[in-house]
Amino acid sequence: MRSFAFNVAYWIVSIGYGLTAAFAALAPGRGPASWVIRRYVKRMVQAMSIFAGIKLDVRGKDRLPAGAFIIASKHQSWGDGFATYDQFDDIAFVTGDHLEKFPLLGGVLKKLGAIVVNSCGGHEARQALAMRAAEARAENRKILIYPEGHLAPVGKKFKYRSGVWHMYRDFEVPVVPLATNLGLFWPEEKYEKHPGTATLEFLDPIPVGLPKDEFLARLEAVIETRTAELVAQATGQPVTPAVLINTPIK
């Protein structure tokens, strides 16, 4: 019943706010659409708590540096975006172009300043990422990116992509790793939801200046290690390192 109630609420809230955001995107500037989306995100986090019984324990916000920075997050659940977006007043986020297939959403994403890239990667995707991220950086906005590029089941991981390092190098801002176990309660994009307290934990920022291989190795190690620990804490099972799986081909 929880899963059914949440999914009904999800679609009602999403359709209502989606239409409102589409109209708001017609107004000049980013403010009106951004205002609507921030309220939409808050309603979704509330729906997760009220209907699905999924509450959030957000840790480590005292570790966040001042000014602009990049958040590099583990991505286990469709709910990750709602949970993280709700922690900030204004944030740019990197997303795959698959979201543009939804009617009206493309215009809303553009107005929000979202960084939409080709989900398959490649040179053109890197160029688009650099250009749109530079626009967000010029506005001094924080940027959220999922380095794996895909939703990973709990206990699994994909190869970490280099796009986050290119932004880190080009903009010379710290990267804040973000670990989570939300996938235990809202697995990937699945219908079923499981009540409980999910944890999002901001980890110590990675300072600027690291070479590519060292940066990516450090980023993956801290995110995956802490994510495995959070999963173990929630399940009462031993800490088990994530298993690397093949990146899906789309």
Short mmCIF file of C-alpha atoms in Angstrom, two decimals:
data_model
loop_
_atom_site.label_atom_id
_atom_site.label_comp_id
_atom_site.label_asym_id
_atom_site.label_seq_id
_atom_site.Cartn_x
_atom_site.Cartn_y
_atom_site.Cartn_z
CA MET A 1 0.00 0.00 0.00
CA ARG A 2 2.86 2.39 0.75
CA SER A 3 4.31 1.94 -2.72
CA PHE A 4 0.91 2.43 -4.35
CA ALA A 5 0.12 5.54 -2.28
CA PHE A 6 3.50 7.08 -3.00
CA ASN A 7 3.29 6.41 -6.73
CA VAL A 8 -0.16 7.99 -6.92
CA ALA A 9 1.17 11.04 -5.07
CA TYR A 10 4.30 11.04 -7.25
CA TRP A 11 2.36 11.34 -10.49
CA ILE A 12 -0.19 13.83 -9.18
CA VAL A 13 2.53 16.10 -7.80
CA SER A 14 4.79 15.66 -10.83
CA ILE A 15 2.09 16.41 -13.38
CA GLY A 16 0.77 19.40 -11.43
CA TYR A 17 4.14 20.98 -10.80
CA GLY A 18 5.43 19.97 -14.24
CA LEU A 19 2.66 21.90 -15.98
CA THR A 20 3.15 24.84 -13.65
CA ALA A 21 6.90 24.83 -14.32
CA ALA A 22 6.30 24.72 -18.08
CA PHE A 23 4.22 27.89 -17.86
CA ALA A 24 6.75 29.47 -15.50
CA ALA A 25 9.50 28.73 -18.01
CA LEU A 26 7.79 31.13 -20.42
CA ALA A 27 8.48 34.02 -18.05
CA PRO A 28 11.73 36.00 -18.40
CA GLY A 29 14.68 34.82 -16.34
CA ARG A 30 15.29 31.64 -14.40
CA GLY A 31 13.59 32.73 -11.18
CA PRO A 32 9.94 31.69 -11.75
CA ALA A 33 10.74 28.17 -13.03
CA SER A 34 13.35 27.70 -10.32
CA TRP A 35 10.84 28.74 -7.63
CA VAL A 36 8.33 26.15 -8.88
CA ILE A 37 10.90 23.35 -9.07
CA ARG A 38 12.17 24.04 -5.57
CA ARG A 39 8.63 23.64 -4.24
CA TYR A 40 8.12 20.54 -6.33
CA VAL A 41 11.25 18.97 -4.84
CA LYS A 42 10.11 19.79 -1.30
CA ARG A 43 6.71 18.22 -1.95
CA MET A 44 8.41 15.08 -3.28
CA VAL A 45 10.63 14.77 -0.23
CA GLN A 46 7.53 15.19 1.94
CA ALA A 47 5.72 12.53 -0.11
CA MET A 48 8.65 10.15 0.39
CA SER A 49 8.25 10.60 4.15
CA ILE A 50 4.45 10.64 4.43
CA PHE A 51 3.44 8.00 1.87
CA ALA A 52 6.52 5.79 1.43
CA GLY A 53 7.79 6.11 5.00
CA ILE A 54 11.26 7.09 3.74
CA LYS A 55 12.85 9.70 5.97
CA LEU A 56 16.20 11.37 5.33
CA ASP A 57 19.19 11.70 7.63
CA VAL A 58 21.48 14.28 6.01
CA ARG A 59 25.00 14.38 7.41
CA GLY A 60 28.16 16.36 6.76
CA LYS A 61 26.72 19.70 5.65
CA ASP A 62 29.22 21.31 8.01
CA ARG A 63 31.93 20.00 5.66
CA LEU A 64 30.65 22.00 2.69
CA PRO A 65 33.12 24.68 1.57
CA ALA A 66 32.19 28.30 1.03
CA GLY A 67 31.51 29.51 -2.50
CA ALA A 68 31.15 27.37 -5.60
CA PHE A 69 31.89 23.66 -5.59
CA ILE A 70 30.97 20.45 -7.38
CA ILE A 71 28.97 17.67 -5.70
CA ALA A 72 29.88 14.22 -7.02
CA SER A 73 27.25 11.77 -5.82
CA LYS A 74 26.59 8.06 -5.69
CA HIS A 75 23.43 7.33 -7.70
CA GLN A 76 21.33 4.40 -6.46
CA SER A 77 17.83 5.81 -6.67
CA TRP A 78 15.55 8.05 -8.67
CA GLY A 79 14.99 9.80 -5.34
CA ASP A 80 18.64 10.92 -5.11
CA GLY A 81 17.98 14.02 -7.14
CA PHE A 82 15.05 15.13 -4.99
CA ALA A 83 16.93 14.49 -1.76
CA THR A 84 20.07 16.35 -2.83
CA TYR A 85 18.39 19.23 -4.68
CA ASP A 86 16.37 19.95 -1.54
CA GLN A 87 19.54 20.70 0.43
CA PHE A 88 20.41 23.83 -1.57
CA ASP A 89 18.70 27.03 -2.63
CA ASP A 90 20.13 27.05 -6.14
CA ILE A 91 21.97 24.21 -7.80
CA ALA A 92 22.81 23.23 -11.36
CA PHE A 93 22.70 19.54 -12.13
CA VAL A 94 24.09 17.31 -14.85
CA THR A 95 21.53 14.99 -16.42
CA GLY A 96 21.29 12.71 -19.41
CA ASP A 97 19.34 13.73 -22.49
CA HIS A 98 16.83 10.92 -21.82
CA LEU A 99 14.83 13.40 -19.70
CA GLU A 100 14.14 15.53 -22.75
CA LYS A 101 11.85 12.81 -24.10
CA PHE A 102 9.19 13.86 -21.59
CA PRO A 103 6.81 16.50 -23.02
CA LEU A 104 7.60 20.11 -21.98
CA LEU A 105 10.49 19.00 -19.75
CA GLY A 106 13.18 20.07 -22.20
CA GLY A 107 12.15 23.71 -21.98
CA VAL A 108 12.02 23.58 -18.19
CA LEU A 109 15.49 22.02 -17.99
CA LYS A 110 16.89 24.70 -20.27
CA LYS A 111 15.35 27.50 -18.23
CA LEU A 112 16.67 25.96 -14.99
CA GLY A 113 20.18 25.94 -16.44
CA ALA A 114 20.44 22.17 -16.19
CA ILE A 115 23.50 20.67 -17.87
CA VAL A 116 22.00 18.18 -20.33
CA VAL A 117 24.48 15.83 -22.01
CA ASN A 118 24.31 12.81 -24.27
CA SER A 119 23.91 9.76 -22.02
CA CYS A 120 26.22 7.73 -24.25
CA GLY A 121 29.15 10.03 -23.57
CA GLY A 122 31.82 10.75 -26.16
CA HIS A 123 33.58 13.91 -27.36
CA GLU A 124 30.38 15.86 -28.09
CA ALA A 125 29.01 15.07 -24.64
CA ARG A 126 32.24 16.32 -23.05
CA GLN A 127 32.06 19.54 -25.05
CA ALA A 128 28.43 20.11 -24.05
CA LEU A 129 29.27 19.36 -20.43
CA ALA A 130 32.14 21.87 -20.47
CA MET A 131 30.07 24.62 -22.10
CA ARG A 132 26.97 24.31 -19.93
CA ALA A 133 28.98 23.77 -16.75
CA ALA A 134 30.97 26.92 -17.51
CA GLU A 135 27.71 28.87 -17.67
CA ALA A 136 26.70 27.53 -14.25
CA ARG A 137 30.14 28.27 -12.85
CA ALA A 138 29.96 31.85 -14.13
CA GLU A 139 26.78 32.26 -12.09
CA ASN A 140 28.61 30.89 -9.03
CA ARG A 141 26.17 28.00 -8.74
CA LYS A 142 26.94 24.66 -7.16
CA ILE A 143 26.92 21.76 -9.63
CA LEU A 144 25.61 18.25 -8.96
CA ILE A 145 26.95 15.40 -11.08
CA TYR A 146 26.67 11.61 -10.92
CA PRO A 147 30.13 10.36 -11.99
CA GLU A 148 28.90 6.88 -12.89
CA GLY A 149 26.37 8.29 -15.32
CA HIS A 150 23.75 5.65 -14.48
CA LEU A 151 21.67 4.34 -11.60
CA ALA A 152 23.63 1.58 -9.89
CA PRO A 153 21.88 -1.15 -7.86
CA VAL A 154 22.89 -1.35 -4.21
CA GLY A 155 26.15 -3.26 -3.94
CA LYS A 156 27.13 -2.50 -7.54
CA LYS A 157 29.06 0.28 -9.25
CA PHE A 158 29.82 1.49 -12.75
CA LYS A 159 33.11 2.88 -13.99
CA TYR A 160 33.51 6.50 -12.88
CA ARG A 161 33.57 8.83 -15.88
CA SER A 162 36.09 11.60 -16.36
CA GLY A 163 33.61 14.46 -16.89
CA VAL A 164 33.71 15.43 -13.23
CA TRP A 165 37.52 15.69 -13.40
CA HIS A 166 37.37 18.00 -16.42
CA MET A 167 35.08 20.37 -14.51
CA TYR A 168 37.26 20.09 -11.41
CA ARG A 169 40.35 20.94 -13.46
CA ASP A 170 38.83 23.70 -15.59
CA PHE A 171 36.99 25.57 -12.82
CA GLU A 172 39.52 25.00 -10.03
CA VAL A 173 36.86 24.39 -7.39
CA PRO A 174 36.74 21.61 -4.78
CA VAL A 175 34.66 18.49 -5.31
CA VAL A 176 32.45 17.26 -2.47
CA PRO A 177 31.82 13.49 -2.61
CA LEU A 178 28.33 12.40 -1.57
CA ALA A 179 27.59 8.88 -0.29
CA THR A 180 24.10 7.47 0.18
CA ASN A 181 22.11 4.31 0.91
CA LEU A 182 18.80 5.61 -0.45
CA GLY A 183 18.73 2.74 -2.93
CA LEU A 184 17.84 0.38 -0.07
CA PHE A 185 14.53 2.18 0.36
CA TRP A 186 13.80 3.39 -3.18
CA PRO A 187 15.71 1.00 -5.45
CA GLU A 188 16.72 2.62 -8.75
CA GLU A 189 13.52 3.48 -10.65
CA LYS A 190 11.50 0.60 -9.21
CA TYR A 191 7.89 0.74 -8.12
CA GLU A 192 8.35 -0.75 -4.67
CA LYS A 193 9.41 1.45 -1.76
CA HIS A 194 10.62 0.33 1.66
CA PRO A 195 10.11 2.46 4.79
CA GLY A 196 13.10 3.46 6.86
CA THR A 197 15.69 6.19 7.32
CA ALA A 198 17.97 6.76 4.35
CA THR A 199 21.26 8.58 4.79
CA LEU A 200 22.93 11.16 2.59
CA GLU A 201 26.41 12.07 3.76
CA PHE A 202 28.57 14.86 2.37
CA LEU A 203 32.21 13.83 2.71
CA ASP A 204 35.40 15.86 3.02
CA PRO A 205 35.98 18.04 -0.06
CA ILE A 206 38.72 16.99 -2.46
CA PRO A 207 40.99 20.04 -2.85
CA VAL A 208 41.93 21.41 -6.24
CA GLY A 209 45.08 20.44 -8.07
CA LEU A 210 45.10 16.64 -8.20
CA PRO A 211 46.02 14.90 -11.47
CA LYS A 212 43.30 12.98 -13.27
CA ASP A 213 44.08 9.41 -12.25
CA GLU A 214 44.71 10.32 -8.60
CA PHE A 215 41.55 12.41 -8.43
CA LEU A 216 39.27 9.77 -9.94
CA ALA A 217 40.77 7.00 -7.79
CA ARG A 218 40.31 9.08 -4.64
CA LEU A 219 36.78 10.12 -5.57
CA GLU A 220 35.65 6.57 -6.27
CA ALA A 221 37.34 5.19 -3.16
CA VAL A 222 35.74 7.63 -0.71
CA ILE A 223 32.26 7.46 -2.24
CA GLU A 224 32.15 3.69 -2.58
CA THR A 225 33.73 3.00 0.80
CA ARG A 226 31.36 5.26 2.69
CA THR A 227 28.34 4.11 0.68
CA ALA A 228 29.15 0.48 1.57
CA GLU A 229 29.44 1.47 5.23
CA LEU A 230 26.06 3.27 5.13
CA VAL A 231 24.44 0.23 3.52
CA ALA A 232 25.95 -2.00 6.20
CA GLN A 233 24.73 0.30 8.99
CA ALA A 234 21.18 0.22 7.63
CA THR A 235 21.04 -3.53 7.01
CA GLY A 236 23.12 -4.82 9.90
CA GLN A 237 25.23 -6.78 7.44
CA PRO A 238 29.03 -6.71 7.08
CA VAL A 239 30.58 -3.99 4.95
CA THR A 240 30.82 -5.38 1.43
CA PRO A 241 32.66 -3.54 -1.37
CA ALA A 242 30.59 -2.78 -4.44
CA VAL A 243 31.05 -5.01 -7.47
CA LEU A 244 32.00 -3.34 -10.74
CA ILE A 245 29.49 -4.05 -13.51
CA ASN A 246 29.43 -3.19 -17.20
CA THR A 247 28.10 0.21 -18.16
CA PRO A 248 24.80 -0.22 -20.02
CA ILE A 249 24.79 0.57 -23.73
CA LYS A 250 21.93 2.77 -24.89
#
